[in-house]
């Protein structure tokens, strides 16, 4: 038993944090709000060169051949920085899914570009909407119980603006003839479920990072801001808001890391762990965001101040790849068995087909 | 990262499980916080000691097994899983003992620990006073130097002393230098309750048991050999004890994961209620909160094994386990509906009224071991770095 990361994993995390500290500052996130495609292409290229995008890709296609456990801390950093690009869909979901189900020639055609940052694959696996479908080369989706890949040229796109202006969401449609079938039957169902678990844990990791970012900003702010002649951070009411925020975050953190370990090792309880992770991180990030806003007061309720960038991302991510309610019910199904309601479809059917 | 146990640890688990399953009393003992129940629990403690399960993590020469922290965790899981009796010796073995290992002289260790392990000496905690609860450094009970006799003379009062009416010894903080800054002038003293000048009065608790006591001291002599740690250094010694109390040694995760397993079982037994989506959510949330605590403590233990100090992080543990325990029992009471209020003596009571009893006990969690308001101050000031004033 050892619940800690290796020195190599921590060093990789620090390297990615340094890059993001320089290249993904609040003004970069603000640029993504107003820029046409909402992406930071140079940074994406750097993440590719650093190996982040290909952590889970096979060596043969330029990847590192590592696992969810090696990726989870890096995703947390991308959350902390508010990285607008769809790294969950790409590095955490599409890469391992393609490596699992795509035939060798398609892997050879798609993975190297994806891993290097030159091309982009997004997914319609975390909910009905697709992030960055307008700039992606390929969309992975499930239709008629098949896992399919659809090239961008075949997509009809309808933009769906998000509360988070740096997200580029679309409803997508395509003709079945234009899609490449990657998997069908039980293989498709298994890989869809595994992809959903991976997306949930990866998004949970980003939510941890977002929560930490908002908590850090607020801890700094309440020490600078003075009222009644003293820093507001000396007031017990403010201290307890932030202590509560830290509690939620610190007890979500080991759940997310353990879920990454469970996915990486093929643990039989991995799906339960993934749902626990996403439920806990979604609730925690939303809660930390509320405390952060309250402790900032009116300045936090402006778009000039940076807090809203991370707050809105946290709202968006807490609801995608299954929200806390969905995942809590899924945990309940693992722990208690199915509910006693024969006329009602299960939530996991709802999210994939609804 | 590796979240699996070794074969040796699994073997240790199997050994603990088979002994516990063969020896745990079939019928639950009466509460250890009553005079009759306490005596029954002592029999149990002595059988644990004879089989060397009373203090698994201690050295063999003191009655332990030299078990690693991981094995201790495994034992605690198994202990809670079979529903073994509450540990009426806990304030000695889980709170005082780590402090004796850290601060005691070899003579004190040899004298105190074996009798504690064997449940011959039964220790209670003397922290709070009528005017010093959360403000622990405000204690007034005094120990005055008696140079001729080679010791201290103690006068004052302690209160809310758990099982004080049944224990044999008390450890606590007393003011040995009234002129020093208030955190500096205290010493950590060990006092037999049968010493001349000690009076103990039981106090009935909210849950109906006589678990509390007030302890009065009138010119009680304490020899130098019973000062733990240095004279006037009691605050630092006491903080080591509170760290154990708030952290995982007092409330190991097995206690809550086992309670959640019983909650899940109750949910099934309550049949149709199990289809109520909100109750299902509450049960699932309690289960997740207990699992989060378990995972959090795996990280704690890793840090302890690798020599990293937990420091003020034990305040995070304390708020989490105490508040999850309340929510867990609230979920159980909702599952029981109109039967929730029944006392253990009621023929229709489910699980012998244990859920209401447990609920009442859970409500003490956010109060004892430093109120959760104090813990939140510690989290804000020492972990987040917010200003004290």
PDB file of C-alpha atoms in Angstrom, chain A residues 8-264:
ATOM      1  CA  UNK A   8       8.751  11.325 -11.731  1.00  0.00           C
ATOM      2  CA  UNK A   9       5.008  11.913 -11.696  1.00  0.00           C
ATOM      3  CA  UNK A  10       5.441  14.942  -9.438  1.00  0.00           C
ATOM      4  CA  UNK A  11       8.250  16.327 -11.583  1.00  0.00           C
ATOM      5  CA  UNK A  12       6.121  15.983 -14.735  1.00  0.00           C
ATOM      6  CA  UNK A  13       3.343  17.823 -12.889  1.00  0.00           C
ATOM      7  CA  UNK A  14       5.710  20.655 -11.920  1.00  0.00           C
ATOM      8  CA  UNK A  15       6.976  20.991 -15.481  1.00  0.00           C
ATOM      9  CA  UNK A  16       3.452  21.267 -16.843  1.00  0.00           C
ATOM     10  CA  UNK A  17       2.544  23.752 -14.121  1.00  0.00           C
ATOM     11  CA  UNK A  18       5.508  25.945 -15.064  1.00  0.00           C
ATOM     12  CA  UNK A  19       4.466  25.918 -18.713  1.00  0.00           C
ATOM     13  CA  UNK A  20       0.855  26.786 -17.899  1.00  0.00           C
ATOM     14  CA  UNK A  21       1.888  29.514 -15.447  1.00  0.00           C
ATOM     15  CA  UNK A  22       3.585  31.242 -18.365  1.00  0.00           C
ATOM     16  CA  UNK A  23       1.347  30.383 -21.287  1.00  0.00           C
ATOM     17  CA  UNK A  24      -2.093  30.077 -19.773  1.00  0.00           C
ATOM     18  CA  UNK A  25      -2.519  33.163 -17.603  1.00  0.00           C
ATOM     19  CA  UNK A  26      -5.880  34.816 -17.086  1.00  0.00           C
ATOM     20  CA  UNK A  27      -5.308  37.052 -20.110  1.00  0.00           C
ATOM     21  CA  UNK A  28      -4.829  33.978 -22.295  1.00  0.00           C
ATOM     22  CA  UNK A  29      -8.095  32.536 -21.018  1.00  0.00           C
ATOM     23  CA  UNK A  30      -9.757  35.900 -21.701  1.00  0.00           C
ATOM     24  CA  UNK A  31      -8.363  35.796 -25.246  1.00  0.00           C
ATOM     25  CA  UNK A  32     -10.067  32.443 -25.762  1.00  0.00           C
ATOM     26  CA  UNK A  33     -13.382  34.077 -24.781  1.00  0.00           C
ATOM     27  CA  UNK A  34     -13.190  36.562 -27.635  1.00  0.00           C
ATOM     28  CA  UNK A  35     -11.141  34.647 -30.209  1.00  0.00           C
ATOM     29  CA  UNK A  36     -13.021  32.828 -32.937  1.00  0.00           C
ATOM     30  CA  UNK A  37     -12.119  29.222 -32.185  1.00  0.00           C
ATOM     31  CA  UNK A  38     -11.423  29.512 -28.457  1.00  0.00           C
ATOM     32  CA  UNK A  39      -8.074  27.755 -28.551  1.00  0.00           C
ATOM     33  CA  UNK A  40      -4.444  28.432 -27.661  1.00  0.00           C
ATOM     34  CA  UNK A  41      -2.637  26.714 -30.574  1.00  0.00           C
ATOM     35  CA  UNK A  42       0.941  27.441 -29.513  1.00  0.00           C
ATOM     36  CA  UNK A  43       0.366  26.132 -26.027  1.00  0.00           C
ATOM     37  CA  UNK A  44      -1.367  23.063 -27.450  1.00  0.00           C
ATOM     38  CA  UNK A  45       1.723  22.413 -29.576  1.00  0.00           C
ATOM     39  CA  UNK A  46       3.928  22.744 -26.480  1.00  0.00           C
ATOM     40  CA  UNK A  47       1.751  20.311 -24.548  1.00  0.00           C
ATOM     41  CA  UNK A  48       2.165  17.880 -27.449  1.00  0.00           C
ATOM     42  CA  UNK A  49       5.945  18.292 -27.469  1.00  0.00           C
ATOM     43  CA  UNK A  50       6.076  17.807 -23.713  1.00  0.00           C
ATOM     44  CA  UNK A  51       4.253  14.472 -24.074  1.00  0.00           C
ATOM     45  CA  UNK A  52       1.108  15.520 -22.217  1.00  0.00           C
ATOM     46  CA  UNK A  53      -1.287  14.761 -25.064  1.00  0.00           C
ATOM     47  CA  UNK A  54       0.217  11.323 -25.654  1.00  0.00           C
ATOM     48  CA  UNK A  55       0.617  10.089 -22.084  1.00  0.00           C
ATOM     49  CA  UNK A  56      -1.741   7.201 -22.797  1.00  0.00           C
ATOM     50  CA  UNK A  57      -0.774   6.614 -26.444  1.00  0.00           C
ATOM     51  CA  UNK A  58       1.420   3.636 -27.406  1.00  0.00           C
ATOM     52  CA  UNK A  59       5.163   4.311 -27.897  1.00  0.00           C
ATOM     53  CA  UNK A  60       4.846   3.167 -31.496  1.00  0.00           C
ATOM     54  CA  UNK A  61       2.683   6.213 -32.274  1.00  0.00           C
ATOM     55  CA  UNK A  62       4.768   8.765 -30.428  1.00  0.00           C
ATOM     56  CA  UNK A  63       3.121   8.396 -27.049  1.00  0.00           C
ATOM     57  CA  UNK A  64       4.549   7.670 -23.630  1.00  0.00           C
ATOM     58  CA  UNK A  65       2.682   4.384 -23.120  1.00  0.00           C
ATOM     59  CA  UNK A  66       1.637   5.405 -19.612  1.00  0.00           C
ATOM     60  CA  UNK A  67      -1.698   5.384 -17.790  1.00  0.00           C
ATOM     61  CA  UNK A  68      -4.515   7.418 -16.252  1.00  0.00           C
ATOM     62  CA  UNK A  69      -2.440   7.623 -13.072  1.00  0.00           C
ATOM     63  CA  UNK A  70       0.336   9.448 -14.929  1.00  0.00           C
ATOM     64  CA  UNK A  71      -2.140  11.846 -16.528  1.00  0.00           C
ATOM     65  CA  UNK A  72      -4.322  12.784 -13.571  1.00  0.00           C
ATOM     66  CA  UNK A  73      -1.991  15.367 -11.994  1.00  0.00           C
ATOM     67  CA  UNK A  74      -1.377  16.996 -15.379  1.00  0.00           C
ATOM     68  CA  UNK A  75      -5.110  17.350 -15.953  1.00  0.00           C
ATOM     69  CA  UNK A  76      -5.453  18.892 -12.517  1.00  0.00           C
ATOM     70  CA  UNK A  77      -2.937  21.532 -13.619  1.00  0.00           C
ATOM     71  CA  UNK A  78      -4.871  22.246 -16.810  1.00  0.00           C
ATOM     72  CA  UNK A  79      -7.921  22.809 -14.613  1.00  0.00           C
ATOM     73  CA  UNK A  80      -6.018  25.149 -12.316  1.00  0.00           C
ATOM     74  CA  UNK A  81      -4.915  27.173 -15.329  1.00  0.00           C
ATOM     75  CA  UNK A  82      -8.366  27.163 -16.935  1.00  0.00           C
ATOM     76  CA  UNK A  83      -6.910  25.731 -20.167  1.00  0.00           C
ATOM     77  CA  UNK A  84      -9.650  26.267 -22.777  1.00  0.00           C
ATOM     78  CA  UNK A  85      -8.597  23.504 -25.189  1.00  0.00           C
ATOM     79  CA  UNK A  86     -10.409  20.143 -25.016  1.00  0.00           C
ATOM     80  CA  UNK A  87      -7.627  18.168 -23.352  1.00  0.00           C
ATOM     81  CA  UNK A  88     -10.007  15.809 -21.545  1.00  0.00           C
ATOM     82  CA  UNK A  89     -11.690  14.803 -24.802  1.00  0.00           C
ATOM     83  CA  UNK A  90      -8.337  14.433 -26.563  1.00  0.00           C
ATOM     84  CA  UNK A  91      -5.660  13.157 -24.199  1.00  0.00           C
ATOM     85  CA  UNK A  92      -7.824  11.412 -21.601  1.00  0.00           C
ATOM     86  CA  UNK A  93     -10.569   9.935 -23.793  1.00  0.00           C
ATOM     87  CA  UNK A  94      -9.878   9.881 -27.540  1.00  0.00           C
ATOM     88  CA  UNK A  95      -6.266   8.698 -27.307  1.00  0.00           C
ATOM     89  CA  UNK A  96      -6.902   5.589 -25.170  1.00  0.00           C
ATOM     90  CA  UNK A  97     -10.181   4.871 -26.984  1.00  0.00           C
ATOM     91  CA  UNK A  98      -8.512   4.899 -30.396  1.00  0.00           C
ATOM     92  CA  UNK A  99      -5.661   2.789 -29.033  1.00  0.00           C
ATOM     93  CA  UNK A 100      -8.266   0.286 -27.806  1.00  0.00           C
ATOM     94  CA  UNK A 101     -10.658   0.004 -30.738  1.00  0.00           C
ATOM     95  CA  UNK A 102      -9.203   1.548 -33.916  1.00  0.00           C
ATOM     96  CA  UNK A 103      -7.616  -0.836 -36.437  1.00  0.00           C
ATOM     97  CA  UNK A 104      -3.808  -0.552 -36.717  1.00  0.00           C
ATOM     98  CA  UNK A 105      -3.820   1.471 -39.944  1.00  0.00           C
ATOM     99  CA  UNK A 106      -6.178   4.078 -38.520  1.00  0.00           C
ATOM    100  CA  UNK A 107      -4.147   4.284 -35.319  1.00  0.00           C
ATOM    101  CA  UNK A 108      -1.054   4.886 -37.427  1.00  0.00           C
ATOM    102  CA  UNK A 109      -2.918   7.537 -39.415  1.00  0.00           C
ATOM    103  CA  UNK A 110      -4.513   9.395 -36.508  1.00  0.00           C
ATOM    104  CA  UNK A 111      -2.549   8.972 -33.291  1.00  0.00           C
ATOM    105  CA  UNK A 112       0.809  10.595 -34.171  1.00  0.00           C
ATOM    106  CA  UNK A 113      -0.846  13.887 -35.201  1.00  0.00           C
ATOM    107  CA  UNK A 114      -3.100  13.821 -32.185  1.00  0.00           C
ATOM    108  CA  UNK A 115      -0.239  13.091 -29.793  1.00  0.00           C
ATOM    109  CA  UNK A 116       1.979  15.779 -31.309  1.00  0.00           C
ATOM    110  CA  UNK A 117      -0.718  18.453 -31.142  1.00  0.00           C
ATOM    111  CA  UNK A 118      -0.940  18.926 -34.920  1.00  0.00           C
ATOM    112  CA  UNK A 119      -4.451  17.514 -35.149  1.00  0.00           C
ATOM    113  CA  UNK A 120      -7.424  17.354 -32.822  1.00  0.00           C
ATOM    114  CA  UNK A 121      -9.959  14.665 -31.996  1.00  0.00           C
ATOM    115  CA  UNK A 122     -12.922  15.478 -29.805  1.00  0.00           C
ATOM    116  CA  UNK A 123     -15.839  13.337 -28.612  1.00  0.00           C
ATOM    117  CA  UNK A 124     -19.558  13.220 -28.145  1.00  0.00           C
ATOM    118  CA  UNK A 125     -19.232  10.824 -25.234  1.00  0.00           C
ATOM    119  CA  UNK A 126     -19.575  13.117 -22.218  1.00  0.00           C
ATOM    120  CA  UNK A 127     -23.038  14.399 -23.031  1.00  0.00           C
ATOM    121  CA  UNK A 128     -25.110  15.581 -25.997  1.00  0.00           C
ATOM    122  CA  UNK A 129     -22.767  18.478 -26.912  1.00  0.00           C
ATOM    123  CA  UNK A 130     -19.326  18.398 -28.513  1.00  0.00           C
ATOM    124  CA  UNK A 131     -16.500  20.718 -27.462  1.00  0.00           C
ATOM    125  CA  UNK A 132     -14.433  22.268 -30.269  1.00  0.00           C
ATOM    126  CA  UNK A 133     -16.219  20.343 -33.007  1.00  0.00           C
ATOM    127  CA  UNK A 134     -15.451  23.226 -35.408  1.00  0.00           C
ATOM    128  CA  UNK A 135     -11.675  22.857 -35.105  1.00  0.00           C
ATOM    129  CA  UNK A 136     -11.474  19.085 -34.595  1.00  0.00           C
ATOM    130  CA  UNK A 137     -10.335  16.793 -37.391  1.00  0.00           C
ATOM    131  CA  UNK A 138     -12.443  13.940 -36.081  1.00  0.00           C
ATOM    132  CA  UNK A 139     -15.326  13.439 -33.670  1.00  0.00           C
ATOM    133  CA  UNK A 140     -15.684  10.133 -31.804  1.00  0.00           C
ATOM    134  CA  UNK A 141     -19.257   9.268 -30.906  1.00  0.00           C
ATOM    135  CA  UNK A 142     -21.649   6.450 -30.137  1.00  0.00           C
ATOM    136  CA  UNK A 143     -24.614   5.932 -32.422  1.00  0.00           C
ATOM    137  CA  UNK A 144     -26.809   2.860 -32.784  1.00  0.00           C
ATOM    138  CA  UNK A 145     -24.641   0.968 -30.308  1.00  0.00           C
ATOM    139  CA  UNK A 146     -21.543   1.499 -32.394  1.00  0.00           C
ATOM    140  CA  UNK A 147     -18.443   3.552 -31.658  1.00  0.00           C
ATOM    141  CA  UNK A 148     -17.883   5.711 -34.724  1.00  0.00           C
ATOM    142  CA  UNK A 149     -15.402   8.317 -35.956  1.00  0.00           C
ATOM    143  CA  UNK A 150     -16.786  11.173 -38.054  1.00  0.00           C
ATOM    144  CA  UNK A 151     -14.487  13.491 -40.048  1.00  0.00           C
ATOM    145  CA  UNK A 152     -15.147  17.187 -39.657  1.00  0.00           C
ATOM    146  CA  UNK A 153     -16.133  17.633 -43.284  1.00  0.00           C
ATOM    147  CA  UNK A 154     -19.104  15.315 -42.726  1.00  0.00           C
ATOM    148  CA  UNK A 155     -20.435  17.189 -39.676  1.00  0.00           C
ATOM    149  CA  UNK A 156     -23.338  19.569 -39.545  1.00  0.00           C
ATOM    150  CA  UNK A 157     -22.672  21.929 -36.652  1.00  0.00           C
ATOM    151  CA  UNK A 158     -24.950  24.114 -34.570  1.00  0.00           C
ATOM    152  CA  UNK A 159     -23.152  26.387 -32.116  1.00  0.00           C
ATOM    153  CA  UNK A 160     -24.452  26.278 -28.520  1.00  0.00           C
ATOM    154  CA  UNK A 161     -23.014  29.176 -26.522  1.00  0.00           C
ATOM    155  CA  UNK A 162     -22.020  28.288 -22.956  1.00  0.00           C
ATOM    156  CA  UNK A 163     -22.025  30.349 -19.765  1.00  0.00           C
ATOM    157  CA  UNK A 164     -18.259  29.830 -20.006  1.00  0.00           C
ATOM    158  CA  UNK A 165     -17.331  31.974 -23.007  1.00  0.00           C
ATOM    159  CA  UNK A 166     -14.096  30.051 -23.575  1.00  0.00           C
ATOM    160  CA  UNK A 167     -15.971  26.852 -24.379  1.00  0.00           C
ATOM    161  CA  UNK A 168     -16.951  26.130 -27.967  1.00  0.00           C
ATOM    162  CA  UNK A 169     -19.875  23.743 -27.826  1.00  0.00           C
ATOM    163  CA  UNK A 170     -21.839  22.354 -30.727  1.00  0.00           C
ATOM    164  CA  UNK A 171     -24.717  20.101 -31.443  1.00  0.00           C
ATOM    165  CA  UNK A 172     -23.536  17.816 -34.245  1.00  0.00           C
ATOM    166  CA  UNK A 173     -25.179  15.583 -36.806  1.00  0.00           C
ATOM    167  CA  UNK A 174     -23.929  13.451 -39.680  1.00  0.00           C
ATOM    168  CA  UNK A 175     -24.985  10.882 -42.273  1.00  0.00           C
ATOM    169  CA  UNK A 176     -24.237   7.330 -41.172  1.00  0.00           C
ATOM    170  CA  UNK A 177     -22.457   6.656 -44.464  1.00  0.00           C
ATOM    171  CA  UNK A 178     -19.841   9.274 -43.598  1.00  0.00           C
ATOM    172  CA  UNK A 179     -18.872   7.646 -40.277  1.00  0.00           C
ATOM    173  CA  UNK A 180     -16.154   5.035 -39.788  1.00  0.00           C
ATOM    174  CA  UNK A 181     -17.344   2.262 -37.479  1.00  0.00           C
ATOM    175  CA  UNK A 182     -14.651   1.476 -34.913  1.00  0.00           C
ATOM    176  CA  UNK A 183     -16.524  -0.953 -32.673  1.00  0.00           C
ATOM    177  CA  UNK A 184     -19.917  -2.595 -32.408  1.00  0.00           C
ATOM    178  CA  UNK A 185     -21.887  -4.758 -30.017  1.00  0.00           C
ATOM    179  CA  UNK A 186     -20.510  -5.528 -26.588  1.00  0.00           C
ATOM    180  CA  UNK A 187     -17.041  -4.210 -27.496  1.00  0.00           C
ATOM    181  CA  UNK A 188     -18.634  -0.851 -28.297  1.00  0.00           C
ATOM    182  CA  UNK A 189     -20.652  -0.827 -25.067  1.00  0.00           C
ATOM    183  CA  UNK A 190     -17.590  -1.686 -22.973  1.00  0.00           C
ATOM    184  CA  UNK A 191     -15.366   0.882 -24.634  1.00  0.00           C
ATOM    185  CA  UNK A 192     -18.101   3.527 -24.375  1.00  0.00           C
ATOM    186  CA  UNK A 193     -18.431   2.881 -20.634  1.00  0.00           C
ATOM    187  CA  UNK A 194     -14.676   2.927 -20.134  1.00  0.00           C
ATOM    188  CA  UNK A 195     -14.416   6.149 -22.126  1.00  0.00           C
ATOM    189  CA  UNK A 196     -17.126   7.677 -19.972  1.00  0.00           C
ATOM    190  CA  UNK A 197     -15.314   6.652 -16.803  1.00  0.00           C
ATOM    191  CA  UNK A 198     -12.070   8.126 -18.137  1.00  0.00           C
ATOM    192  CA  UNK A 199     -13.762  11.368 -19.116  1.00  0.00           C
ATOM    193  CA  UNK A 200     -15.435  11.621 -15.716  1.00  0.00           C
ATOM    194  CA  UNK A 201     -12.190  11.111 -13.783  1.00  0.00           C
ATOM    195  CA  UNK A 202     -10.246  13.470 -16.060  1.00  0.00           C
ATOM    196  CA  UNK A 203     -12.894  16.175 -15.657  1.00  0.00           C
ATOM    197  CA  UNK A 204     -12.911  15.557 -11.913  1.00  0.00           C
ATOM    198  CA  UNK A 205      -9.159  16.187 -11.907  1.00  0.00           C
ATOM    199  CA  UNK A 206      -9.680  19.489 -13.728  1.00  0.00           C
ATOM    200  CA  UNK A 207     -12.346  20.428 -11.184  1.00  0.00           C
ATOM    201  CA  UNK A 208      -9.861  19.815  -8.364  1.00  0.00           C
ATOM    202  CA  UNK A 209      -7.463  22.203 -10.058  1.00  0.00           C
ATOM    203  CA  UNK A 210     -10.184  24.810 -10.598  1.00  0.00           C
ATOM    204  CA  UNK A 211     -11.223  24.524  -6.963  1.00  0.00           C
ATOM    205  CA  UNK A 212      -7.632  24.974  -5.801  1.00  0.00           C
ATOM    206  CA  UNK A 213      -7.233  27.994  -8.079  1.00  0.00           C
ATOM    207  CA  UNK A 214     -10.365  29.672  -6.701  1.00  0.00           C
ATOM    208  CA  UNK A 215      -9.419  28.875  -3.111  1.00  0.00           C
ATOM    209  CA  UNK A 216      -5.865  30.248  -3.597  1.00  0.00           C
ATOM    210  CA  UNK A 217      -7.187  33.454  -5.174  1.00  0.00           C
ATOM    211  CA  UNK A 218      -9.585  33.930  -2.302  1.00  0.00           C
ATOM    212  CA  UNK A 219      -7.013  33.233   0.415  1.00  0.00           C
ATOM    213  CA  UNK A 220      -4.821  35.943  -1.159  1.00  0.00           C
ATOM    214  CA  UNK A 221      -7.703  38.367  -1.542  1.00  0.00           C
ATOM    215  CA  UNK A 222      -9.026  38.145   2.027  1.00  0.00           C
ATOM    216  CA  UNK A 223      -5.550  38.944   3.352  1.00  0.00           C
ATOM    217  CA  UNK A 224      -5.261  42.066   1.204  1.00  0.00           C
ATOM    218  CA  UNK A 225      -8.777  43.377   1.522  1.00  0.00           C
ATOM    219  CA  UNK A 226      -9.244  45.392   4.720  1.00  0.00           C
ATOM    220  CA  UNK A 227     -12.486  46.439   6.382  1.00  0.00           C
ATOM    221  CA  UNK A 228     -13.008  47.798   9.875  1.00  0.00           C
ATOM    222  CA  UNK A 229      -9.245  48.371   9.878  1.00  0.00           C
ATOM    223  CA  UNK A 230      -8.252  44.703   9.570  1.00  0.00           C
ATOM    224  CA  UNK A 231      -7.886  42.079   6.802  1.00  0.00           C
ATOM    225  CA  UNK A 232     -11.276  40.419   6.261  1.00  0.00           C
ATOM    226  CA  UNK A 233      -9.454  37.072   6.436  1.00  0.00           C
ATOM    227  CA  UNK A 234      -9.111  37.620  10.179  1.00  0.00           C
ATOM    228  CA  UNK A 235     -12.901  37.349  10.633  1.00  0.00           C
ATOM    229  CA  UNK A 236     -14.085  33.979  11.816  1.00  0.00           C
ATOM    230  CA  UNK A 237     -17.040  33.923   9.415  1.00  0.00           C
ATOM    231  CA  UNK A 238     -14.657  34.297   6.463  1.00  0.00           C
ATOM    232  CA  UNK A 239     -12.213  31.761   7.903  1.00  0.00           C
ATOM    233  CA  UNK A 240     -14.938  29.177   8.268  1.00  0.00           C
ATOM    234  CA  UNK A 241     -16.186  29.685   4.702  1.00  0.00           C
ATOM    235  CA  UNK A 242     -12.681  28.966   3.448  1.00  0.00           C
ATOM    236  CA  UNK A 243     -12.025  26.115   5.888  1.00  0.00           C
ATOM    237  CA  UNK A 244     -15.202  24.479   4.559  1.00  0.00           C
ATOM    238  CA  UNK A 245     -14.008  25.011   1.003  1.00  0.00           C
ATOM    239  CA  UNK A 246     -10.676  23.374   1.814  1.00  0.00           C
ATOM    240  CA  UNK A 247     -12.415  20.430   3.478  1.00  0.00           C
ATOM    241  CA  UNK A 248     -14.555  19.664   0.436  1.00  0.00           C
ATOM    242  CA  UNK A 249     -11.573  19.952  -1.854  1.00  0.00           C
ATOM    243  CA  UNK A 250      -9.145  17.937   0.262  1.00  0.00           C
ATOM    244  CA  UNK A 251     -11.588  15.060   0.692  1.00  0.00           C
ATOM    245  CA  UNK A 252     -12.412  14.997  -3.034  1.00  0.00           C
ATOM    246  CA  UNK A 253      -8.716  14.873  -3.947  1.00  0.00           C
ATOM    247  CA  UNK A 254      -7.804  11.330  -2.769  1.00  0.00           C
ATOM    248  CA  UNK A 255     -11.063  10.051  -4.293  1.00  0.00           C
ATOM    249  CA  UNK A 256     -10.037  11.373  -7.707  1.00  0.00           C
ATOM    250  CA  UNK A 257      -6.497  10.016  -7.416  1.00  0.00           C
ATOM    251  CA  UNK A 258      -7.767   6.614  -6.286  1.00  0.00           C
ATOM    252  CA  UNK A 259     -10.160   6.525  -9.251  1.00  0.00           C
ATOM    253  CA  UNK A 260      -7.253   7.204 -11.614  1.00  0.00           C
ATOM    254  CA  UNK A 261      -5.373   4.344  -9.971  1.00  0.00           C
ATOM    255  CA  UNK A 262      -8.427   2.087 -10.338  1.00  0.00           C
ATOM    256  CA  UNK A 263      -8.721   2.849 -14.069  1.00  0.00           C
ATOM    257  CA  UNK A 264      -4.975   2.405 -14.596  1.00  0.00           C
TER     258      UNK A 264
END
